[in-house]
Amino acid sequence: MTPDLSVKLGALTLPNPLIAASGCFGYGLEYEQVVDLSSLGGIVSKGLFMKERQGHPPPRIVETPAGMINAIGLQGIGVHRFVNEKLPLLRRAGARTFVNVCGTTLDEYVEVCKVLSDAEGVAAIELNISCPNIKEGGIQFGCSLDGTYHVVSAVKKATHLPVIPKLTPNVTDVASFARAAEDAGADAISLVNTFLAMAIDVETRRPRITNVLGGLSGPAIRPIAVRMVWECYQLVKIPIIGMGGITDARDAIEFMLAGAAAVQIGTQNFVDPFIWSKVIDGMQDYMKRHNVARISELVGTFDPAPPRAVHA
Amino acid sequence: MTPDLSVKLGALTLPNPLIAASGCFGYGLEYEQVVDLSSLGGIVSKGLFMKERQGHPPPRIVETPAGMINAIGLQGIGVHRFVNEKLPLLRRAGARTFVNVCGTTLDEYVEVCKVLSDAEGVAAIELNISCPNIKEGGIQFGCSLDGTYHVVSAVKKATHLPVIPKLTPNVTDVASFARAAEDAGADAISLVNTFLAMAIDVETRRPRITNVLGGLSGPAIRPIAVRMVWECYQLVKIPIIGMGGITDARDAIEFMLAGAAAVQIGTQNFVDPFIWSKVIDGMQDYMKRHNVARISELVGTFDPAPPRAVHA
Amino acid sequence: MPVDIEATVIANERLSSDYSVLSLRAPEVGRRTQPGQFIMVKPVGVTDPLLRRPFSVFEVLRDATGNIAGISLLNKRAGRSTRKLYELEPGDVVSCLGPLGVPFKPVQAPVEAWMVAGGVGLAPFATLAETLSALGTPATLFYGARTAGELFYLEFFERRGITLALTTEDGGRPSGRPCVKGLVTVPLEAALQSAGPAGAMVYACGPEPMLEAVAGLAARYHQPSQVSVERVMGCGLGGCYSCVVPVKHGDEHANLVRSCISGPVFDGAELVWPSTSSGQGTP
Amino acid sequence: MPVDIEATVIANERLSSDYSVLSLRAPEVGRRTQPGQFIMVKPVGVTDPLLRRPFSVFEVLRDATGNIAGISLLNKRAGRSTRKLYELEPGDVVSCLGPLGVPFKPVQAPVEAWMVAGGVGLAPFATLAETLSALGTPATLFYGARTAGELFYLEFFERRGITLALTTEDGGRPSGRPCVKGLVTVPLEAALQSAGPAGAMVYACGPEPMLEAVAGLAARYHQPSQVSVERVMGCGLGGCYSCVVPVKHGDEHANLVRSCISGPVFDGAELVWPSTSSGQGTP
Ligand SMILES: Cc1cc2nc3c(=O)[nH]c(=O)nc-3n(C[C@H](O)[C@H](O)[C@H](O)COP(=O)(O)OP(=O)(O)OC[C@H]3O[C@@H](n4cnc5c(N)ncnc54)[C@H](O)[C@@H]3O)c2cc1C
Ligand SMILES: Cc1cc2nc3c(=O)[nH]c(=O)nc-3n(C[C@H](O)[C@H](O)[C@H](O)COP(=O)(O)OP(=O)(O)OC[C@H]3O[C@@H](n4cnc5c(N)ncnc54)[C@H](O)[C@@H]3O)c2cc1C
Ligand SMILES: Cc1cc2nc3c(=O)[nH]c(=O)nc-3n(C[C@H](O)[C@H](O)[C@H](O)COP(=O)(O)O)c2cc1C
Ligand SMILES: Cc1cc2nc3c(=O)[nH]c(=O)nc-3n(C[C@H](O)[C@H](O)[C@H](O)COP(=O)(O)O)c2cc1C
Ligand code: FES
Ligand code: FES
C-alpha cells in the first residue's frame, strides 16, 4: 500500500503537502520543462500588485552561510496580466495555484483579491503582509496586530477564495499574529517569510545588494522557522503552511511534526529544481519505516519530552 | 607603522576590539592554556546570578546549518564564588573582564551588580536581559521597552561600573530597545544574543535538546545581526558591541563598518580557540591594504550607496 | 529540456594558475547544447556555497568513435566555487543542470562572423566556432587578454579555420602569432571600418565595459551584434529574478528581463548600458 | 598545553565498512598525549558541519628511528563527520586540537589492570596498554563487539602481553581465539568474583549502559574503576558547558561537571547514572 500523502488545508485538498514558495518558482510555467506542475501539492505565484513593477536594481541576491539574502523588490507583471497570460496555462498544466497578493494600501489588497475572485483557476490567496524588501509591501500590516486583523478581515469580505496570510518572522511574538489572522477569519497561515538582513562588501564598504536590506532564506533560518511554526501550532486551530530552509524530506517532516499541515520549498528549488520527486520519495520512505499510513497523521505530533538516550 | 587596533567604549579603552562572548569562553581561565588573556580586547564571563545554578539537563547543544542551538540554561557558580575564585586569577592574567549579569528579578540584577561594584578587576557589566533559554532569565525585561528602561536605570543607580545591556534579536524593532537602553543611561549596548530556535529529531519525534527551545548562534545569523547593528547605529549614540557569527577578520570588520565599536566572538571560538591572533593579523592586513591608521576610523563607515560594478 | 546529471570529472587541465579546462562525462548535456548556452554547476555534496554557478559550455566532447561523450568548461578562479572547480580531480563528481538559456544565432556567408572575446569570455566561442566552421561561415576571433599567457586554445580555433586577431594589455605576444597591444576593441574597430558589403554579425562575451564598447561600436558601424551578458544567477531557470538586465525594444521603456531565460545572449542594440541608462536596473 | 595543528593523513586503513584507523602526521600531539586523552578534530576547509568532533587518541605512532611521528584515531562511522573521516585519503589534512582532558591513572603490580571496552570504546586502551606494559602491570582487556568481524587490533594487545577476554553478541569468534557469546560484563563479573587480594583497577570505555553496568559491578565487588564517558562536546576546552555529566563526591549533591576538562575519565564511583539519578542532568 502506498502511503497517502494527501493533505487538507481547510476546504482544499492537495495530493501532497509540497508547495513551491512564492518568488522562488517564477509564475510556475518557467518550471514546466523540469517538473510536472500537477505533481506538486501546489505552487505559489510571485507576489502580485495591481500594476506591473520593475523591482529593485541588481545585484539583488547574495549568498550568506547556509542561506541567501534577496531584495528582488517584487518585480512582477501585475494581477491582470497574470490572470490573462499565466492562469489559463497553469490551469491547463493542472497546477493548484496559490496567488501571492501584495498591496501598498488596504484597498489595493482588496482590489487584487477581487480580480482573482473573478478569475478561474485560483486555489487560494496567500496574502503577503510580510515582504521585508519594500516599504510599501504590506509589512506595515504584517508588523502590527491591528493591521494584520484589518487587512485579513477586509480581504475575507471581498472574496470567496481561501485567504492565507503569510506572516513575517521579524516580530517579537509571531503566534499573536497567527491568532490575529485567525480571529479575522483567515483560512490558514503561511510562515515564515524571510528575515530582514544585510551583507557588506568590506573591500568597498558598500552593500552586497543595491537595496542594502533584503530577506534571508535557506537552511540557515530553518531552526527559527520550525520554532515559530511550533509556537503558532500551539495557539491557533487553522492549518499552518510551514517553510524556511527545507532541503529534503527530513526537513519537510520536521516542519510537519512541529505543526505544519503543508510545507513550502523556496531557496532549495534553486539549488535543485528536481527536488520535488526526491522529497516525495523520501516522505514515502519515512512513512513506510515508521508505519504511517497518512502523512497528515504526523502534523503536530512532535513530542517535547526529553530526547531518547543518545547511546543505544 | 603598525596599525592602531585600540578602541574606546565610553570610558574604557581596549587594546583591540575583540572580546570573547559570554557563555563561549567559560570564565576565561579555561582558555589560559591556549591564549594570552591580556592579548584580547576583553572577555565576557558566563552569565551569573546571585546563586549557583545547575542549568538544563543535557543534551544542551545541537548543530544546525552554519550554526548551533544551545540551551545551557545558565549553569554557573554565582557571583560570590566568581568574585572570590575567578576574578583574582583573571586580574593576574591581565584580562579585561566584563561580567555577564543575570537576574530573575530586578532586585537580583541590582544585587549582583552591587557585589561586582565592590570587587576589584571588573571592567564593565554586561546586563543579560536577553537569554532565550530560561523563562526567568531576564528576557521578560529584554522584550519590553519599559522593562529594559527600568532594569538599566536601576542598575545604573547601583553601580559606578559601565553598564552594557545585551539586547535580544527576538523583537520587532531592536533599535527602539537600543534607544530605551540609552535613555536609561546605558554606557554601551551589546547585540545580538541568540535567536530562539528549535530542532526536532524526526526519527524519534523528540527535541534534539532537552530544553526543546534554545538559542541559535553562528554564521547562520550573521546577516541578521549585521542588519540589527546597522539599525541601532543609526538611532543611538552610545557605542555598540556587535556579534553574531563572526568567524574571521572580514566578518569582524563587517560589523564595525555597520557601526560596532567593538565585536564579540562566540561560537567560532569553539571551532578554533586560536582564532584571536588570526583575526588580529587579518585586521592589520586589511588596515594596511586600505591605508587605515586606526581601526576605530572604520566604525559606521558603511556606505549604503549601490555596489560598485561587479565587473572591473 | 534541461537535465540535471551528476557528471564525473574526466580531466581538469590547468592552463595557468587561474584557468583550467574541466572535462565532464555528461553526454546528455553535450547532445542538447547549442553554442552560447550555459549550465548551472555545483560540486556534488558541497553545501557551502549554497547555490550553483553558471558556466558556458566550452567544448562539446566526443569519444574516439565520434559520439558525444561530455562537455568541458573553461573555468577561471574568481571566488569560492571557481576555486573548488579548479581543484577538482578526475573521478570527482559535479552536478550539471542544463543546457540553459538562449543560444547564439549563427550566420552564414556572405555575412561574416566576428567573435569578440575578453578573457574568460572566450568560453562560448569554442562551440560557436564549430558551428560556424560546419556552416562554412567566414569567421574571425577577436580575442583579448591581460597577458599572452592568458590567450588559450588558439590552435583549436585555427584548426577550425577561424582567423585570429589577438590583443594583450601588456603588449606580450603568444609565440609565432601577431598580437596587438591594447584592448580587443582596437582591431575590432579597424575591421568594422573596412567591413565588406555583406557585413558581419558581431558576437561578444567578456567583461561588461567591453560588451558595452563592442555593442556601441557595432551600432556605430551599423552592424548587428549578439552579446552574452553575465549576471549573478540564483537559479538559471527563471525562478528567482536575480539575473535581470535592462532591455529595450525600439522606443519602449526599458524592462528588466531575466537574463537566464531571455538571455544570456541578447541583441546588442536592445541592451541598455549603465552609461546610457537612467539608473533603475543599472547593472 | 594543547596545540592545534593541521595534520596530514598518512594512511586511512579501513578495518570494515564502518571502522577505519586514521593515521595522522601530528608529532606535537603525539608527544604530549597521555592514555585516555582526546583531540578535537575537523577536516580542514570543511564548514559543514560547523563544530569539531572529539576522538580518543588511539595509537601514538613512531617512525623507523623510534621518534614520535603522529597519532592514529579509531574512527567509527556514526554520522556526517565520522563519514567524512572514514573517506579521507592520504594527503588530506585534518585539524587536530589536543591533547585534551584528564587521562587514565595507570596502576602498578601487584594491582592488576582490567580494561573493559565496548565497540569503538577500544580507542583509549591502545595507549593505556602501552603504558601498562611498560610499567609491567599485569593487564587484561575485556573486549566486546557485536560480531567477531568488529573485534580489532587483537594482536596489538597480545604483542604487549595483554590477556584478552573477548565477547561477541552473536556468538561469533575471531579465528584461533577463545570468545564468549554475550556482553562483556559476563567475563568481567567472573573475573571480579575471583579477584586476587591486591585487587584490580577497572578501566572502562564504551556505550553508556555498559559503563553503568561496569561501574556498578566494580563497586559491588569493591574494586575501584575509571570510566571514560562520551558526551556531545562543543569545544573540548571548558568553554561551552555542553558536555556535562552528574558527578557526586561522597554525600554531596550531584553536580553537573564538564566532562571535557574534568573528564572524560572519571572515578566510576562518583558518576551518577540515569537509573539512580533524580532526573536533572540525566544524560
Ligand atoms: C551565463 C554565464 C556564463 C558564465 N560562464 C563562465 C565560464 O564559462 N567560465 C567562468 O570561469 N566563469 C563563467 N561565468 C562567471 C561565473 O559564473 C562566476 O565567476 C562564478 O559564479 C563565481 O563564483 P565563485 O563562487 O567562484 O565566486 P564568488 O566568491 O561567489 O564571487 C566572485 C564573483 O563572482 C560573481 N558571482 C557570484 N555568484 C554568481 C552567480 N551565481 N552568477 C554569476 N556571477 C556570480 C560575483 O558577483 C563576484 O564578483 C559565467 C557567468 C554567467 C552568468
Ligand atoms: C571524549 C570522546 C572520545 C571519543 N572517541 C571516539 C573515538 O575514538 N572514535 C570514534 O569513532 N568516536 C569517538 N567518540 C564519539 C565521536 O565523537 C562521535 O561519534 C562523533 O562526534 C559523531 O560525529 P558525526 O558528525 O559523525 O555524527 P553526527 O551526525 O553529528 O551525530 C551522530 C551521533 O554522534 C553524537 N555526537 C555528535 N556530535 C558530537 C560531539 N561533538 N561530541 C560527542 N558526540 C557527538 C550525536 O549525539 C549522535 O548520536 C568520542 C566522543 C568523546 C566525547
Ligand atoms: C528570491 C526570493 C524571492 C522571494 N519572493 C517572495 C514573494 O514575492 N512573496 C513572498 O511572499 N515571499 C517571497 N519570498 C520568500 C519565500 O517565499 C519563502 O518565504 C522564504 O524564502 C523562506 O523559504 P526558503 O528558505 O525555503 O526559501 C522570496 C524568497 C526568495 C529567496
Ligand atoms: C553555548 C553558548 C552559551 C551562551 N551563553 C551565554 C550567556 O551565558 N550569556 C549571554 O549573554 N550570552 C550567551 N550566549 C550568546 C553569545 O554570547 C552570543 O551572543 C551569541 O552566541 C552570538 O554570537 P556567536 O554567533 O559569535 O556565537 C551563549 C552562546 C552559546 C553558543
Ligand atoms: S537566475 Fe533565477 S531568474 Fe534568472
Ligand atoms: S565541550 Fe565545551 S565545555 Fe566541554
XYZ file of N, CA, C and O in Angstrom, chain C residues 110-214:
420
model
N 27.128 35.171 -47.234
C 28.333 36.026 -47.271
C 28.559 36.813 -45.975
O 29.605 37.432 -45.838
N 27.576 36.812 -45.070
C 27.807 37.543 -43.824
C 28.975 36.901 -43.085
O 29.071 35.672 -43.020
N 29.825 37.725 -42.529
C 30.930 37.180 -41.739
C 30.537 37.101 -40.268
O 29.633 37.811 -39.829
N 31.255 36.240 -39.537
C 31.032 36.142 -38.090
C 32.256 36.653 -37.375
O 33.355 36.141 -37.587
N 32.063 37.669 -36.558
C 33.170 38.221 -35.788
C 32.909 37.985 -34.311
O 31.994 38.574 -33.720
N 33.705 37.136 -33.740
C 33.541 36.819 -32.324
C 34.514 37.666 -31.516
O 35.699 37.691 -31.823
N 34.004 38.324 -30.499
C 34.855 39.185 -29.682
C 34.870 38.649 -28.257
O 33.832 38.610 -27.583
N 36.037 38.200 -27.827
C 36.153 37.561 -26.515
C 37.126 38.320 -25.637
O 38.225 38.647 -26.052
N 36.711 38.593 -24.407
C 37.629 39.186 -23.427
C 37.854 38.193 -22.307
O 36.918 37.779 -21.637
N 39.098 37.754 -22.127
C 39.431 36.854 -21.031
C 38.625 35.568 -21.084
O 38.543 34.899 -22.124
N 37.982 35.233 -19.954
C 37.210 34.001 -19.868
C 35.966 34.067 -20.763
O 35.287 33.063 -20.968
N 35.693 35.241 -21.309
C 34.616 35.400 -22.283
C 34.838 34.579 -23.549
O 33.977 34.504 -24.419
N 36.000 33.942 -23.632
C 36.246 33.010 -24.744
C 35.276 31.829 -24.707
O 34.969 31.228 -25.748
N 34.808 31.502 -23.491
C 34.129 30.216 -23.278
C 33.045 29.859 -24.303
O 33.071 28.771 -24.861
N 32.095 30.742 -24.602
C 31.020 30.286 -25.501
C 31.433 30.182 -26.959
O 30.646 29.710 -27.790
N 32.660 30.624 -27.296
C 33.020 30.713 -28.717
C 33.613 29.437 -29.287
O 33.712 29.294 -30.497
N 34.008 28.504 -28.445
C 34.531 27.248 -28.996
C 33.411 26.502 -29.712
O 33.581 26.041 -30.853
N 32.263 26.413 -29.078
C 31.150 25.712 -29.737
C 30.611 26.527 -30.911
O 30.221 25.966 -31.940
N 30.595 27.847 -30.757
C 30.113 28.664 -31.872
C 31.053 28.501 -33.079
O 30.594 28.405 -34.229
N 32.351 28.450 -32.806
C 33.322 28.282 -33.891
C 33.083 26.960 -34.622
O 33.140 26.898 -35.853
N 32.794 25.910 -33.869
C 32.497 24.609 -34.502
C 31.307 24.739 -35.453
O 31.340 24.268 -36.586
N 30.257 25.364 -34.962
C 29.055 25.511 -35.771
C 29.329 26.350 -37.009
O 28.929 25.999 -38.122
N 30.012 27.477 -36.822
C 30.304 28.358 -37.953
C 31.171 27.651 -38.978
O 30.943 27.755 -40.185
N 32.135 26.895 -38.465
C 33.032 26.227 -39.388
C 32.273 25.140 -40.157
O 32.480 24.941 -41.350
N 31.323 24.482 -39.496
C 30.498 23.495 -40.202
C 29.631 24.163 -41.259
O 29.369 23.605 -42.320
N 29.165 25.385 -40.958
C 28.331 26.115 -41.913
C 29.165 26.770 -43.019
O 28.611 27.284 -43.989
N 30.477 26.791 -42.797
C 31.343 27.442 -43.785
C 31.311 28.958 -43.706
O 31.708 29.649 -44.651
N 30.865 29.494 -42.595
C 30.822 30.947 -42.441
C 32.233 31.488 -42.211
O 32.937 30.975 -41.328
N 32.656 32.496 -42.952
C 33.974 33.096 -42.670
C 33.950 33.751 -41.295
O 33.038 34.538 -41.000
N 34.915 33.409 -40.464
C 34.838 33.844 -39.076
C 36.179 34.325 -38.555
O 37.227 33.790 -38.904
N 36.116 35.347 -37.708
C 37.305 35.881 -37.044
C 37.052 35.885 -35.543
O 35.950 36.187 -35.104
N 38.098 35.545 -34.795
C 38.023 35.668 -33.342
C 38.890 36.838 -32.904
O 40.111 36.797 -33.057
N 38.264 37.886 -32.397
C 38.978 38.982 -31.759
C 39.086 38.613 -30.291
O 38.077 38.463 -29.612
N 40.314 38.433 -29.823
C 40.468 37.812 -28.510
C 41.502 38.600 -27.728
O 42.665 38.696 -28.112
N 41.063 39.184 -26.618
C 41.971 39.970 -25.792
C 42.144 39.380 -24.414
O 41.210 38.800 -23.852
N 43.354 39.517 -23.892
C 43.615 39.063 -22.529
C 44.615 40.027 -21.905
O 45.144 40.907 -22.589
N 44.880 39.842 -20.609
C 45.843 40.731 -19.966
C 47.250 40.457 -20.468
O 48.000 41.364 -20.782
N 47.587 39.155 -20.556
C 48.939 38.767 -20.976
C 48.837 37.662 -22.026
O 47.787 37.019 -22.165
N 49.949 37.451 -22.707
C 49.968 36.400 -23.730
C 49.709 35.033 -23.102
O 49.115 34.145 -23.718
N 50.145 34.854 -21.851
C 49.936 33.580 -21.170
C 48.472 33.279 -20.902
O 48.122 32.157 -20.536
N 47.625 34.279 -21.055
C 46.197 34.040 -20.830
C 45.396 33.992 -22.123
O 44.176 34.131 -22.120
N 46.099 33.825 -23.230
C 45.415 33.558 -24.503
C 45.449 32.049 -24.731
O 46.502 31.473 -24.963
N 44.311 31.410 -24.633
C 44.268 29.952 -24.649
C 43.602 29.418 -25.920
O 42.830 30.119 -26.566
N 43.901 28.160 -26.219
C 43.149 27.408 -27.228
C 43.246 28.021 -28.626
O 42.341 27.853 -29.437
N 44.353 28.727 -28.895
C 44.459 29.383 -30.202
C 44.433 28.375 -31.331
O 43.766 28.563 -32.358
N 45.143 27.229 -31.117
C 45.156 26.215 -32.182
C 43.776 25.629 -32.444
O 43.427 25.295 -33.568
N 43.024 25.505 -31.376
C 41.659 24.992 -31.518
C 40.909 25.794 -32.580
O 40.256 25.241 -33.462
N 41.019 27.112 -32.477
C 40.282 27.966 -33.420
C 40.932 27.942 -34.797
O 40.248 27.890 -35.818
N 42.280 27.969 -34.822
C 42.967 27.928 -36.115
C 42.599 26.665 -36.882
O 42.314 26.704 -38.078
N 42.571 25.541 -36.154
C 42.236 24.270 -36.815
C 40.848 24.304 -37.461
O 40.574 23.593 -38.413
N 39.991 25.120 -36.932
C 38.648 25.231 -37.490
C 38.527 26.388 -38.489
O 37.427 26.823 -38.828
N 39.673 26.903 -38.898
C 39.676 27.909 -39.967
C 39.266 29.290 -39.509
O 38.843 30.136 -40.315
N 39.348 29.536 -38.226
C 38.970 30.847 -37.706
C 40.195 31.771 -37.764
O 41.276 31.392 -37.315
N 40.028 32.951 -38.299
C 41.098 33.950 -38.288
C 41.227 34.519 -36.881
O 40.227 34.766 -36.216
N 42.465 34.720 -36.438
C 42.672 35.257 -35.101
C 43.111 36.706 -35.148
O 43.958 37.073 -35.968
N 42.534 37.532 -34.279
C 43.029 38.905 -34.072
C 43.226 39.066 -32.576
O 42.262 39.205 -31.829
N 44.497 38.983 -32.167
C 44.788 38.894 -30.735
C 45.264 40.217 -30.175
O 45.959 40.979 -30.852
N 44.898 40.484 -28.942
C 45.437 41.654 -28.236
C 45.797 41.260 -26.810
O 45.178 40.364 -26.223
N 46.827 41.931 -26.282
C 47.123 41.788 -24.855
C 47.279 43.178 -24.260
O 47.717 44.109 -24.951
N 46.919 43.292 -22.997
C 47.002 44.603 -22.359
C 48.452 45.009 -22.122
O 48.778 46.191 -22.143
N 49.305 43.992 -21.889
C 50.706 44.329 -21.601
C 51.589 44.284 -22.845
O 52.799 44.456 -22.741
N 51.002 44.022 -24.001
C 51.778 44.006 -25.234
C 52.513 42.706 -25.513
O 53.132 42.555 -26.563
N 52.449 41.764 -24.579
C 53.087 40.472 -24.811
C 52.416 39.739 -25.972
O 51.252 39.971 -26.266
N 53.177 38.835 -26.639
C 52.556 38.102 -27.752
C 52.808 36.608 -27.626
O 53.898 36.174 -27.255
N 51.809 35.841 -27.988
C 51.978 34.385 -28.000
C 52.900 34.023 -29.137
O 52.828 34.649 -30.204
N 53.754 33.018 -28.929
C 54.829 32.750 -29.898
C 54.279 32.474 -31.293
O 53.334 31.710 -31.467
N 54.878 33.127 -32.244
C 54.583 32.850 -33.642
C 53.286 33.432 -34.164
O 52.821 33.074 -35.240
N 52.656 34.292 -33.367
C 51.389 34.845 -33.865
C 51.398 36.363 -33.702
O 51.910 36.894 -32.724
N 50.806 37.063 -34.644
C 50.714 38.517 -34.480
C 49.777 38.853 -33.312
O 48.843 38.121 -33.020
N 50.075 39.960 -32.670
C 49.285 40.325 -31.497
C 49.484 41.807 -31.242
O 50.607 42.321 -31.310
N 48.415 42.514 -30.953
C 48.467 43.965 -30.800
C 48.359 44.310 -29.318
O 47.625 43.667 -28.577
N 49.093 45.336 -28.903
C 48.953 45.806 -27.531
C 47.698 46.670 -27.418
O 47.450 47.535 -28.249
N 46.918 46.431 -26.380
C 45.724 47.263 -26.184
C 44.488 46.424 -25.980
O 44.570 45.217 -25.700
N 43.357 47.063 -26.124
C 42.090 46.376 -25.914
C 41.612 45.734 -27.206
O 41.994 46.157 -28.302
N 40.761 44.759 -27.043
C 40.294 43.989 -28.184
C 39.436 44.840 -29.113
O 39.243 44.525 -30.287
N 38.931 45.960 -28.589
C 38.112 46.841 -29.429
C 38.927 47.541 -30.511
O 38.360 48.022 -31.491
N 40.257 47.606 -30.338
C 41.087 48.292 -31.342
C 41.049 47.558 -32.688
O 40.622 48.138 -33.703
N 41.445 46.271 -32.748
C 41.341 45.572 -34.051
C 39.887 45.440 -34.506
O 39.609 45.447 -35.706
N 38.958 45.338 -33.543
C 37.552 45.232 -33.962
C 37.124 46.490 -34.703
O 36.494 46.417 -35.764
N 37.486 47.644 -34.179
C 37.061 48.873 -34.837
C 37.692 48.984 -36.216
O 37.018 49.368 -37.184
N 38.966 48.590 -36.295
C 39.619 48.610 -37.605
C 38.858 47.737 -38.596
O 38.600 48.127 -39.735
N 38.438 46.570 -38.134
C 37.699 45.662 -39.020
C 36.353 46.253 -39.399
O 35.916 46.175 -40.556
N 35.695 46.862 -38.454
C 34.384 47.445 -38.725
C 34.487 48.552 -39.768
O 33.614 48.710 -40.635
N 35.590 49.303 -39.667
C 35.777 50.394 -40.622
C 35.907 49.892 -42.056
O 35.537 50.565 -42.995
N 36.428 48.670 -42.205
C 36.625 48.155 -43.556
C 35.748 46.940 -43.839
O 36.120 46.060 -44.584
N 34.581 46.891 -43.185
C 33.691 45.748 -43.379
C 33.195 45.681 -44.813
O 32.940 46.714 -45.437
N 33.070 44.448 -45.342
C 32.564 44.260 -46.697
C 31.081 44.613 -46.761
O 30.430 44.864 -45.746
N 30.515 44.576 -47.978
C 29.122 44.979 -48.164
C 28.125 44.041 -47.489
O 27.093 44.478 -46.984
N 28.444 42.738 -47.409
C 27.507 41.801 -46.780
C 27.478 42.010 -45.273
O 26.534 41.618 -44.602
N 28.514 42.630 -44.759
C 28.546 42.951 -43.321
C 28.906 41.760 -42.470
O 29.205 40.662 -42.961
N 28.892 41.995 -41.171
C 29.288 40.967 -40.227
C 28.347 40.964 -39.032
O 27.782 42.005 -38.674
N 28.167 39.790 -38.447
C 27.473 39.693 -37.160
C 28.548 39.722 -36.088
O 29.482 38.904 -36.133
N 28.420 40.650 -35.149
C 29.403 40.754 -34.074
C 28.881 39.993 -32.855
O 27.802 40.299 -32.340
N 29.613 38.976 -32.437
C 29.277 38.221 -31.226
C 30.234 38.651 -30.127
O 31.433 38.765 -30.376
N 29.737 38.867 -28.929
C 30.651 39.319 -27.877
C 30.378 38.640 -26.547
O 29.230 38.367 -26.177
N 31.466 38.341 -25.836
C 31.353 37.839 -24.470
C 32.604 38.272 -23.710
O 33.724 38.106 -24.214
N 32.418 38.825 -22.535
C 33.560 39.297 -21.759
C 33.096 40.265 -20.686
O 31.911 40.317 -20.365
N 34.034 41.031 -20.146
C 33.651 41.963 -19.086
C 32.653 43.010 -19.583
O 32.682 43.403 -20.760
N 31.827 43.460 -18.698
C 30.762 44.406 -19.033
C 31.224 45.646 -19.814
O 30.603 45.975 -20.831
N 32.298 46.322 -19.390
C 32.696 47.509 -20.167
C 33.063 47.149 -21.600
O 32.781 47.906 -22.523
N 33.674 45.996 -21.790
C 33.977 45.538 -23.147
C 32.690 45.318 -23.940
O 32.567 45.738 -25.095
N 31.719 44.674 -23.298
C 30.465 44.400 -24.002
C 29.804 45.701 -24.436
O 29.322 45.835 -25.563
N 29.802 46.654 -23.515
C 29.193 47.937 -23.855
C 29.924 48.587 -25.034
O 29.298 49.080 -25.972
N 31.252 48.542 -24.973
C 32.038 49.153 -26.047
C 31.793 48.441 -27.374
O 31.610 49.084 -28.416
N 31.750 47.113 -27.325
C 31.559 46.343 -28.564
C 30.179 46.616 -29.150
O 30.030 46.886 -30.351
